[in-house]
Amino acid sequence: FPLYRFYCDYCDTYLTHDSPSVRKTHCSGRKHKENVKDYYQKWMEEQAQSLIDKTTAAFQQGKIPPTPFSAPPPAGAMIPPPPSI
């Protein structure tokens, strides 16, 4: 009996067994795929809102001229790793 069970960060659950076939079955399932999609959708929305907030603050401080699309893209934009608890 293995002491280690695989934990899926996206689904916030432990799989009953830690074997490649169980992981593959889990990761190909509809609920897992929905959870992955929802996680990255939420992350994208947070990134967009953060960029909006930073741009608005910079504009209000006079750091950005009042012309559309004049701000440079954010430095170091990366896709996040899966959540870890």
PDB file of N, CA and C in Angstrom:
ATOM      1  N   PHE A   1       0.855  -1.191   0.000  1.00  0.00           N
ATOM      2  CA  PHE A   1       0.000   0.000   0.000  1.00  0.00           C
ATOM      3  C   PHE A   1       0.893   1.243   0.000  1.00  0.00           C
ATOM      4  N   PRO A   2       0.794   2.086  -1.029  1.00  0.00           N
ATOM      5  CA  PRO A   2       1.660   3.275  -1.068  1.00  0.00           C
ATOM      6  C   PRO A   2       1.220   4.330  -0.053  1.00  0.00           C
ATOM      7  N   LEU A   3       2.196   4.948   0.578  1.00  0.00           N
ATOM      8  CA  LEU A   3       1.892   5.993   1.542  1.00  0.00           C
ATOM      9  C   LEU A   3       1.589   7.314   0.850  1.00  0.00           C
ATOM     10  N   TYR A   4       2.074   7.454  -0.385  1.00  0.00           N
ATOM     11  CA  TYR A   4       1.915   8.703  -1.122  1.00  0.00           C
ATOM     12  C   TYR A   4       0.759   8.574  -2.093  1.00  0.00           C
ATOM     13  N   ARG A   5      -0.151   9.525  -2.039  1.00  0.00           N
ATOM     14  CA  ARG A   5      -1.241   9.583  -3.013  1.00  0.00           C
ATOM     15  C   ARG A   5      -1.085  10.867  -3.809  1.00  0.00           C
ATOM     16  N   PHE A   6      -1.450  10.798  -5.078  1.00  0.00           N
ATOM     17  CA  PHE A   6      -1.311  11.960  -5.953  1.00  0.00           C
ATOM     18  C   PHE A   6      -2.392  12.988  -5.630  1.00  0.00           C
ATOM     19  N   TYR A   7      -1.967  14.240  -5.474  1.00  0.00           N
ATOM     20  CA  TYR A   7      -2.902  15.330  -5.204  1.00  0.00           C
ATOM     21  C   TYR A   7      -3.026  16.181  -6.452  1.00  0.00           C
ATOM     22  N   CYS A   8      -4.248  16.435  -6.902  1.00  0.00           N
ATOM     23  CA  CYS A   8      -4.484  17.292  -8.064  1.00  0.00           C
ATOM     24  C   CYS A   8      -4.818  18.693  -7.568  1.00  0.00           C
ATOM     25  N   ASP A   9      -3.915  19.639  -7.865  1.00  0.00           N
ATOM     26  CA  ASP A   9      -4.110  21.020  -7.420  1.00  0.00           C
ATOM     27  C   ASP A   9      -5.345  21.656  -8.054  1.00  0.00           C
ATOM     28  N   TYR A  10      -5.591  21.342  -9.327  1.00  0.00           N
ATOM     29  CA  TYR A  10      -6.719  21.953 -10.024  1.00  0.00           C
ATOM     30  C   TYR A  10      -8.058  21.501  -9.434  1.00  0.00           C
ATOM     31  N   CYS A  11      -8.129  20.233  -9.060  1.00  0.00           N
ATOM     32  CA  CYS A  11      -9.389  19.667  -8.570  1.00  0.00           C
ATOM     33  C   CYS A  11      -9.475  19.665  -7.049  1.00  0.00           C
ATOM     34  N   ASP A  12      -8.374  20.021  -6.379  1.00  0.00           N
ATOM     35  CA  ASP A  12      -8.314  20.043  -4.915  1.00  0.00           C
ATOM     36  C   ASP A  12      -8.745  18.699  -4.341  1.00  0.00           C
ATOM     37  N   THR A  13      -8.135  17.632  -4.856  1.00  0.00           N
ATOM     38  CA  THR A  13      -8.508  16.293  -4.408  1.00  0.00           C
ATOM     39  C   THR A  13      -7.323  15.341  -4.534  1.00  0.00           C
ATOM     40  N   TYR A  14      -7.363  14.296  -3.721  1.00  0.00           N
ATOM     41  CA  TYR A  14      -6.391  13.217  -3.831  1.00  0.00           C
ATOM     42  C   TYR A  14      -6.987  12.106  -4.679  1.00  0.00           C
ATOM     43  N   LEU A  15      -6.160  11.508  -5.528  1.00  0.00           N
ATOM     44  CA  LEU A  15      -6.603  10.355  -6.293  1.00  0.00           C
ATOM     45  C   LEU A  15      -6.482   9.116  -5.409  1.00  0.00           C
ATOM     46  N   THR A  16      -7.350   8.145  -5.649  1.00  0.00           N
ATOM     47  CA  THR A  16      -7.378   6.964  -4.777  1.00  0.00           C
ATOM     48  C   THR A  16      -6.093   6.150  -4.858  1.00  0.00           C
ATOM     49  N   HIS A  17      -5.459   6.108  -6.040  1.00  0.00           N
ATOM     50  CA  HIS A  17      -4.197   5.406  -6.218  1.00  0.00           C
ATOM     51  C   HIS A  17      -3.254   6.295  -7.019  1.00  0.00           C
ATOM     52  N   ASP A  18      -1.960   6.145  -6.755  1.00  0.00           N
ATOM     53  CA  ASP A  18      -0.980   6.917  -7.512  1.00  0.00           C
ATOM     54  C   ASP A  18      -0.315   6.001  -8.531  1.00  0.00           C
ATOM     55  N   SER A  19      -0.967   5.845  -9.664  1.00  0.00           N
ATOM     56  CA  SER A  19      -0.371   5.087 -10.757  1.00  0.00           C
ATOM     57  C   SER A  19      -0.534   5.907 -12.032  1.00  0.00           C
ATOM     58  N   PRO A  20       0.321   5.683 -13.014  1.00  0.00           N
ATOM     59  CA  PRO A  20       0.206   6.446 -14.261  1.00  0.00           C
ATOM     60  C   PRO A  20      -1.173   6.322 -14.917  1.00  0.00           C
ATOM     61  N   SER A  21      -1.765   5.134 -14.852  1.00  0.00           N
ATOM     62  CA  SER A  21      -3.074   4.966 -15.498  1.00  0.00           C
ATOM     63  C   SER A  21      -4.170   5.747 -14.778  1.00  0.00           C
ATOM     64  N   VAL A  22      -4.099   5.794 -13.446  1.00  0.00           N
ATOM     65  CA  VAL A  22      -5.097   6.556 -12.682  1.00  0.00           C
ATOM     66  C   VAL A  22      -4.930   8.048 -12.955  1.00  0.00           C
ATOM     67  N   ARG A  23      -3.678   8.513 -12.983  1.00  0.00           N
ATOM     68  CA  ARG A  23      -3.437   9.928 -13.289  1.00  0.00           C
ATOM     69  C   ARG A  23      -3.930  10.281 -14.690  1.00  0.00           C
ATOM     70  N   LYS A  24      -3.612   9.414 -15.642  1.00  0.00           N
ATOM     71  CA  LYS A  24      -4.015   9.678 -17.027  1.00  0.00           C
ATOM     72  C   LYS A  24      -5.538   9.728 -17.146  1.00  0.00           C
ATOM     73  N   THR A  25      -6.209   8.778 -16.510  1.00  0.00           N
ATOM     74  CA  THR A  25      -7.680   8.763 -16.534  1.00  0.00           C
ATOM     75  C   THR A  25      -8.237  10.029 -15.896  1.00  0.00           C
ATOM     76  N   HIS A  26      -7.670  10.421 -14.745  1.00  0.00           N
ATOM     77  CA  HIS A  26      -8.144  11.630 -14.068  1.00  0.00           C
ATOM     78  C   HIS A  26      -7.942  12.865 -14.941  1.00  0.00           C
ATOM     79  N   CYS A  27      -6.736  13.001 -15.489  1.00  0.00           N
ATOM     80  CA  CYS A  27      -6.399  14.209 -16.257  1.00  0.00           C
ATOM     81  C   CYS A  27      -7.136  14.294 -17.585  1.00  0.00           C
ATOM     82  N   SER A  28      -7.654  13.192 -18.072  1.00  0.00           N
ATOM     83  CA  SER A  28      -8.430  13.230 -19.314  1.00  0.00           C
ATOM     84  C   SER A  28      -9.925  13.387 -19.051  1.00  0.00           C
ATOM     85  N   GLY A  29     -10.301  13.452 -17.778  1.00  0.00           N
ATOM     86  CA  GLY A  29     -11.718  13.567 -17.426  1.00  0.00           C
ATOM     87  C   GLY A  29     -12.274  14.963 -17.637  1.00  0.00           C
ATOM     88  N   ARG A  30     -13.589  15.019 -17.828  1.00  0.00           N
ATOM     89  CA  ARG A  30     -14.283  16.279 -18.113  1.00  0.00           C
ATOM     90  C   ARG A  30     -14.142  17.280 -16.967  1.00  0.00           C
ATOM     91  N   LYS A  31     -14.357  16.832 -15.727  1.00  0.00           N
ATOM     92  CA  LYS A  31     -14.300  17.768 -14.591  1.00  0.00           C
ATOM     93  C   LYS A  31     -12.891  18.349 -14.417  1.00  0.00           C
ATOM     94  N   HIS A  32     -11.866  17.500 -14.585  1.00  0.00           N
ATOM     95  CA  HIS A  32     -10.495  17.994 -14.454  1.00  0.00           C
ATOM     96  C   HIS A  32     -10.215  19.048 -15.519  1.00  0.00           C
ATOM     97  N   LYS A  33     -10.584  18.767 -16.751  1.00  0.00           N
ATOM     98  CA  LYS A  33     -10.352  19.719 -17.837  1.00  0.00           C
ATOM     99  C   LYS A  33     -11.095  21.025 -17.592  1.00  0.00           C
ATOM    100  N   GLU A  34     -12.314  20.937 -17.061  1.00  0.00           N
ATOM    101  CA  GLU A  34     -13.065  22.165 -16.727  1.00  0.00           C
ATOM    102  C   GLU A  34     -12.347  22.947 -15.631  1.00  0.00           C
ATOM    103  N   ASN A  35     -11.834  22.243 -14.629  1.00  0.00           N
ATOM    104  CA  ASN A  35     -11.127  22.920 -13.534  1.00  0.00           C
ATOM    105  C   ASN A  35      -9.857  23.610 -14.021  1.00  0.00           C
ATOM    106  N   VAL A  36      -9.129  22.964 -14.928  1.00  0.00           N
ATOM    107  CA  VAL A  36      -7.920  23.574 -15.496  1.00  0.00           C
ATOM    108  C   VAL A  36      -8.301  24.822 -16.288  1.00  0.00           C
ATOM    109  N   LYS A  37      -9.335  24.707 -17.126  1.00  0.00           N
ATOM    110  CA  LYS A  37      -9.782  25.849 -17.932  1.00  0.00           C
ATOM    111  C   LYS A  37     -10.222  27.005 -17.027  1.00  0.00           C
ATOM    112  N   ASP A  38     -10.987  26.687 -15.991  1.00  0.00           N
ATOM    113  CA  ASP A  38     -11.463  27.717 -15.069  1.00  0.00           C
ATOM    114  C   ASP A  38     -10.308  28.405 -14.346  1.00  0.00           C
ATOM    115  N   TYR A  39      -9.290  27.625 -13.951  1.00  0.00           N
ATOM    116  CA  TYR A  39      -8.141  28.195 -13.254  1.00  0.00           C
ATOM    117  C   TYR A  39      -7.429  29.227 -14.127  1.00  0.00           C
ATOM    118  N   TYR A  40      -7.146  28.853 -15.370  1.00  0.00           N
ATOM    119  CA  TYR A  40      -6.415  29.775 -16.242  1.00  0.00           C
ATOM    120  C   TYR A  40      -7.284  30.930 -16.721  1.00  0.00           C
ATOM    121  N   GLN A  41      -8.581  30.707 -16.860  1.00  0.00           N
ATOM    122  CA  GLN A  41      -9.484  31.806 -17.207  1.00  0.00           C
ATOM    123  C   GLN A  41      -9.484  32.850 -16.090  1.00  0.00           C
ATOM    124  N   LYS A  42      -9.578  32.372 -14.860  1.00  0.00           N
ATOM    125  CA  LYS A  42      -9.555  33.285 -13.708  1.00  0.00           C
ATOM    126  C   LYS A  42      -8.220  34.030 -13.651  1.00  0.00           C
ATOM    127  N   TRP A  43      -7.114  33.310 -13.900  1.00  0.00           N
ATOM    128  CA  TRP A  43      -5.807  33.945 -13.874  1.00  0.00           C
ATOM    129  C   TRP A  43      -5.714  35.046 -14.932  1.00  0.00           C
ATOM    130  N   MET A  44      -6.214  34.760 -16.146  1.00  0.00           N
ATOM    131  CA  MET A  44      -6.180  35.758 -17.220  1.00  0.00           C
ATOM    132  C   MET A  44      -7.002  36.996 -16.844  1.00  0.00           C
ATOM    133  N   GLU A  45      -8.169  36.785 -16.249  1.00  0.00           N
ATOM    134  CA  GLU A  45      -8.998  37.913 -15.830  1.00  0.00           C
ATOM    135  C   GLU A  45      -8.287  38.744 -14.768  1.00  0.00           C
ATOM    136  N   GLU A  46      -7.609  38.074 -13.825  1.00  0.00           N
ATOM    137  CA  GLU A  46      -6.871  38.802 -12.784  1.00  0.00           C
ATOM    138  C   GLU A  46      -5.727  39.610 -13.386  1.00  0.00           C
ATOM    139  N   GLN A  47      -5.032  39.022 -14.366  1.00  0.00           N
ATOM    140  CA  GLN A  47      -3.929  39.735 -15.014  1.00  0.00           C
ATOM    141  C   GLN A  47      -4.444  40.960 -15.768  1.00  0.00           C
ATOM    142  N   ALA A  48      -5.557  40.785 -16.466  1.00  0.00           N
ATOM    143  CA  ALA A  48      -6.133  41.909 -17.208  1.00  0.00           C
ATOM    144  C   ALA A  48      -6.547  43.023 -16.256  1.00  0.00           C
ATOM    145  N   GLN A  49      -7.198  42.651 -15.146  1.00  0.00           N
ATOM    146  CA  GLN A  49      -7.644  43.668 -14.185  1.00  0.00           C
ATOM    147  C   GLN A  49      -6.450  44.372 -13.566  1.00  0.00           C
ATOM    148  N   SER A  50      -5.395  43.626 -13.266  1.00  0.00           N
ATOM    149  CA  SER A  50      -4.198  44.222 -12.690  1.00  0.00           C
ATOM    150  C   SER A  50      -3.578  45.230 -13.663  1.00  0.00           C
ATOM    151  N   LEU A  51      -3.516  44.868 -14.934  1.00  0.00           N
ATOM    152  CA  LEU A  51      -2.965  45.771 -15.943  1.00  0.00           C
ATOM    153  C   LEU A  51      -3.829  47.029 -16.071  1.00  0.00           C
ATOM    154  N   ILE A  52      -5.142  46.852 -16.028  1.00  0.00           N
ATOM    155  CA  ILE A  52      -6.057  47.995 -16.086  1.00  0.00           C
ATOM    156  C   ILE A  52      -5.827  48.915 -14.895  1.00  0.00           C
ATOM    157  N   ASP A  53      -5.728  48.310 -13.701  1.00  0.00           N
ATOM    158  CA  ASP A  53      -5.524  49.104 -12.487  1.00  0.00           C
ATOM    159  C   ASP A  53      -4.188  49.867 -12.529  1.00  0.00           C
ATOM    160  N   LYS A  54      -3.124  49.192 -12.970  1.00  0.00           N
ATOM    161  CA  LYS A  54      -1.809  49.839 -13.036  1.00  0.00           C
ATOM    162  C   LYS A  54      -1.806  50.956 -14.085  1.00  0.00           C
ATOM    163  N   THR A  55      -2.447  50.702 -15.203  1.00  0.00           N
ATOM    164  CA  THR A  55      -2.494  51.718 -16.260  1.00  0.00           C
ATOM    165  C   THR A  55      -3.303  52.926 -15.805  1.00  0.00           C
ATOM    166  N   THR A  56      -4.422  52.668 -15.141  1.00  0.00           N
ATOM    167  CA  THR A  56      -5.251  53.766 -14.631  1.00  0.00           C
ATOM    168  C   THR A  56      -4.478  54.595 -13.609  1.00  0.00           C
ATOM    169  N   ALA A  57      -3.786  53.929 -12.700  1.00  0.00           N
ATOM    170  CA  ALA A  57      -3.009  54.649 -11.684  1.00  0.00           C
ATOM    171  C   ALA A  57      -1.903  55.472 -12.334  1.00  0.00           C
ATOM    172  N   ALA A  58      -1.210  54.900 -13.308  1.00  0.00           N
ATOM    173  CA  ALA A  58      -0.127  55.626 -13.989  1.00  0.00           C
ATOM    174  C   ALA A  58      -0.682  56.821 -14.744  1.00  0.00           C
ATOM    175  N   PHE A  59      -1.831  56.654 -15.384  1.00  0.00           N
ATOM    176  CA  PHE A  59      -2.458  57.755 -16.110  1.00  0.00           C
ATOM    177  C   PHE A  59      -2.843  58.874 -15.150  1.00  0.00           C
ATOM    178  N   GLN A  60      -3.446  58.488 -14.004  1.00  0.00           N
ATOM    179  CA  GLN A  60      -3.876  59.500 -13.025  1.00  0.00           C
ATOM    180  C   GLN A  60      -2.687  60.242 -12.421  1.00  0.00           C
ATOM    181  N   GLN A  61      -1.525  59.600 -12.383  1.00  0.00           N
ATOM    182  CA  GLN A  61      -0.328  60.253 -11.857  1.00  0.00           C
ATOM    183  C   GLN A  61       0.408  61.035 -12.944  1.00  0.00           C
ATOM    184  N   GLY A  62      -0.140  61.038 -14.148  1.00  0.00           N
ATOM    185  CA  GLY A  62       0.466  61.790 -15.233  1.00  0.00           C
ATOM    186  C   GLY A  62       1.645  61.099 -15.887  1.00  0.00           C
ATOM    187  N   LYS A  63       1.818  59.810 -15.631  1.00  0.00           N
ATOM    188  CA  LYS A  63       2.955  59.081 -16.200  1.00  0.00           C
ATOM    189  C   LYS A  63       2.672  58.579 -17.610  1.00  0.00           C
ATOM    190  N   ILE A  64       1.408  58.592 -18.005  1.00  0.00           N
ATOM    191  CA  ILE A  64       1.034  58.127 -19.343  1.00  0.00           C
ATOM    192  C   ILE A  64       0.287  59.253 -20.041  1.00  0.00           C
ATOM    193  N   PRO A  65       0.688  59.621 -21.252  1.00  0.00           N
ATOM    194  CA  PRO A  65      -0.056  60.654 -21.985  1.00  0.00           C
ATOM    195  C   PRO A  65      -1.437  60.122 -22.382  1.00  0.00           C
ATOM    196  N   PRO A  66      -2.396  61.022 -22.574  1.00  0.00           N
ATOM    197  CA  PRO A  66      -3.768  60.584 -22.868  1.00  0.00           C
ATOM    198  C   PRO A  66      -3.966  60.112 -24.312  1.00  0.00           C
ATOM    199  N   THR A  67      -3.172  59.129 -24.739  1.00  0.00           N
ATOM    200  CA  THR A  67      -3.373  58.520 -26.051  1.00  0.00           C
ATOM    201  C   THR A  67      -3.539  57.019 -25.864  1.00  0.00           C
ATOM    202  N   PRO A  68      -4.433  56.408 -26.615  1.00  0.00           N
ATOM    203  CA  PRO A  68      -4.660  54.970 -26.423  1.00  0.00           C
ATOM    204  C   PRO A  68      -3.454  54.144 -26.860  1.00  0.00           C
ATOM    205  N   PHE A  69      -3.264  53.030 -26.205  1.00  0.00           N
ATOM    206  CA  PHE A  69      -2.235  52.036 -26.539  1.00  0.00           C
ATOM    207  C   PHE A  69      -0.814  52.587 -26.489  1.00  0.00           C
ATOM    208  N   SER A  70      -0.560  53.546 -25.624  1.00  0.00           N
ATOM    209  CA  SER A  70       0.786  54.109 -25.543  1.00  0.00           C
ATOM    210  C   SER A  70       1.630  53.433 -24.466  1.00  0.00           C
ATOM    211  N   ALA A  71       1.013  52.620 -23.616  1.00  0.00           N
ATOM    212  CA  ALA A  71       1.762  51.977 -22.538  1.00  0.00           C
ATOM    213  C   ALA A  71       2.509  50.760 -23.074  1.00  0.00           C
ATOM    214  N   PRO A  72       3.754  50.556 -22.624  1.00  0.00           N
ATOM    215  CA  PRO A  72       4.492  49.353 -23.044  1.00  0.00           C
ATOM    216  C   PRO A  72       3.890  48.114 -22.381  1.00  0.00           C
ATOM    217  N   PRO A  73       4.097  46.928 -22.957  1.00  0.00           N
ATOM    218  CA  PRO A  73       3.568  45.721 -22.331  1.00  0.00           C
ATOM    219  C   PRO A  73       4.267  45.460 -21.008  1.00  0.00           C
ATOM    220  N   PRO A  74       3.609  44.771 -20.087  1.00  0.00           N
ATOM    221  CA  PRO A  74       4.228  44.510 -18.784  1.00  0.00           C
ATOM    222  C   PRO A  74       5.452  43.595 -18.951  1.00  0.00           C
ATOM    223  N   ALA A  75       6.481  43.867 -18.185  1.00  0.00           N
ATOM    224  CA  ALA A  75       7.700  43.063 -18.256  1.00  0.00           C
ATOM    225  C   ALA A  75       7.512  41.762 -17.492  1.00  0.00           C
ATOM    226  N   GLY A  76       8.054  40.699 -18.030  1.00  0.00           N
ATOM    227  CA  GLY A  76       8.046  39.421 -17.315  1.00  0.00           C
ATOM    228  C   GLY A  76       6.725  38.720 -17.230  1.00  0.00           C
ATOM    229  N   ALA A  77       5.814  38.953 -18.168  1.00  0.00           N
ATOM    230  CA  ALA A  77       4.527  38.266 -18.132  1.00  0.00           C
ATOM    231  C   ALA A  77       4.752  36.773 -18.324  1.00  0.00           C
ATOM    232  N   MET A  78       4.191  35.985 -17.427  1.00  0.00           N
ATOM    233  CA  MET A  78       4.371  34.537 -17.490  1.00  0.00           C
ATOM    234  C   MET A  78       3.063  33.828 -17.181  1.00  0.00           C
ATOM    235  N   ILE A  79       2.918  32.629 -17.694  1.00  0.00           N
ATOM    236  CA  ILE A  79       1.777  31.792 -17.319  1.00  0.00           C
ATOM    237  C   ILE A  79       2.124  31.169 -15.970  1.00  0.00           C
ATOM    238  N   PRO A  80       1.183  31.198 -15.035  1.00  0.00           N
ATOM    239  CA  PRO A  80       1.503  30.712 -13.691  1.00  0.00           C
ATOM    240  C   PRO A  80       1.534  29.180 -13.630  1.00  0.00           C
ATOM    241  N   PRO A  81       2.231  28.655 -12.638  1.00  0.00           N
ATOM    242  CA  PRO A  81       2.168  27.212 -12.414  1.00  0.00           C
ATOM    243  C   PRO A  81       0.810  26.853 -11.807  1.00  0.00           C
ATOM    244  N   PRO A  82       0.469  25.595 -11.740  1.00  0.00           N
ATOM    245  CA  PRO A  82      -0.795  25.221 -11.104  1.00  0.00           C
ATOM    246  C   PRO A  82      -0.787  25.637  -9.636  1.00  0.00           C
ATOM    247  N   PRO A  83      -1.938  25.810  -9.046  1.00  0.00           N
ATOM    248  CA  PRO A  83      -2.013  26.242  -7.656  1.00  0.00           C
ATOM    249  C   PRO A  83      -1.418  25.176  -6.735  1.00  0.00           C
ATOM    250  N   SER A  84      -0.812  25.597  -5.646  1.00  0.00           N
ATOM    251  CA  SER A  84      -0.327  24.640  -4.641  1.00  0.00           C
ATOM    252  C   SER A  84      -0.851  25.066  -3.292  1.00  0.00           C
ATOM    253  N   ILE A  85      -1.275  24.093  -2.565  1.00  0.00           N
ATOM    254  CA  ILE A  85      -1.916  24.389  -1.274  1.00  0.00           C
ATOM    255  C   ILE A  85      -1.038  23.909  -0.139  1.00  0.00           C
TER     256      ILE A  85
END
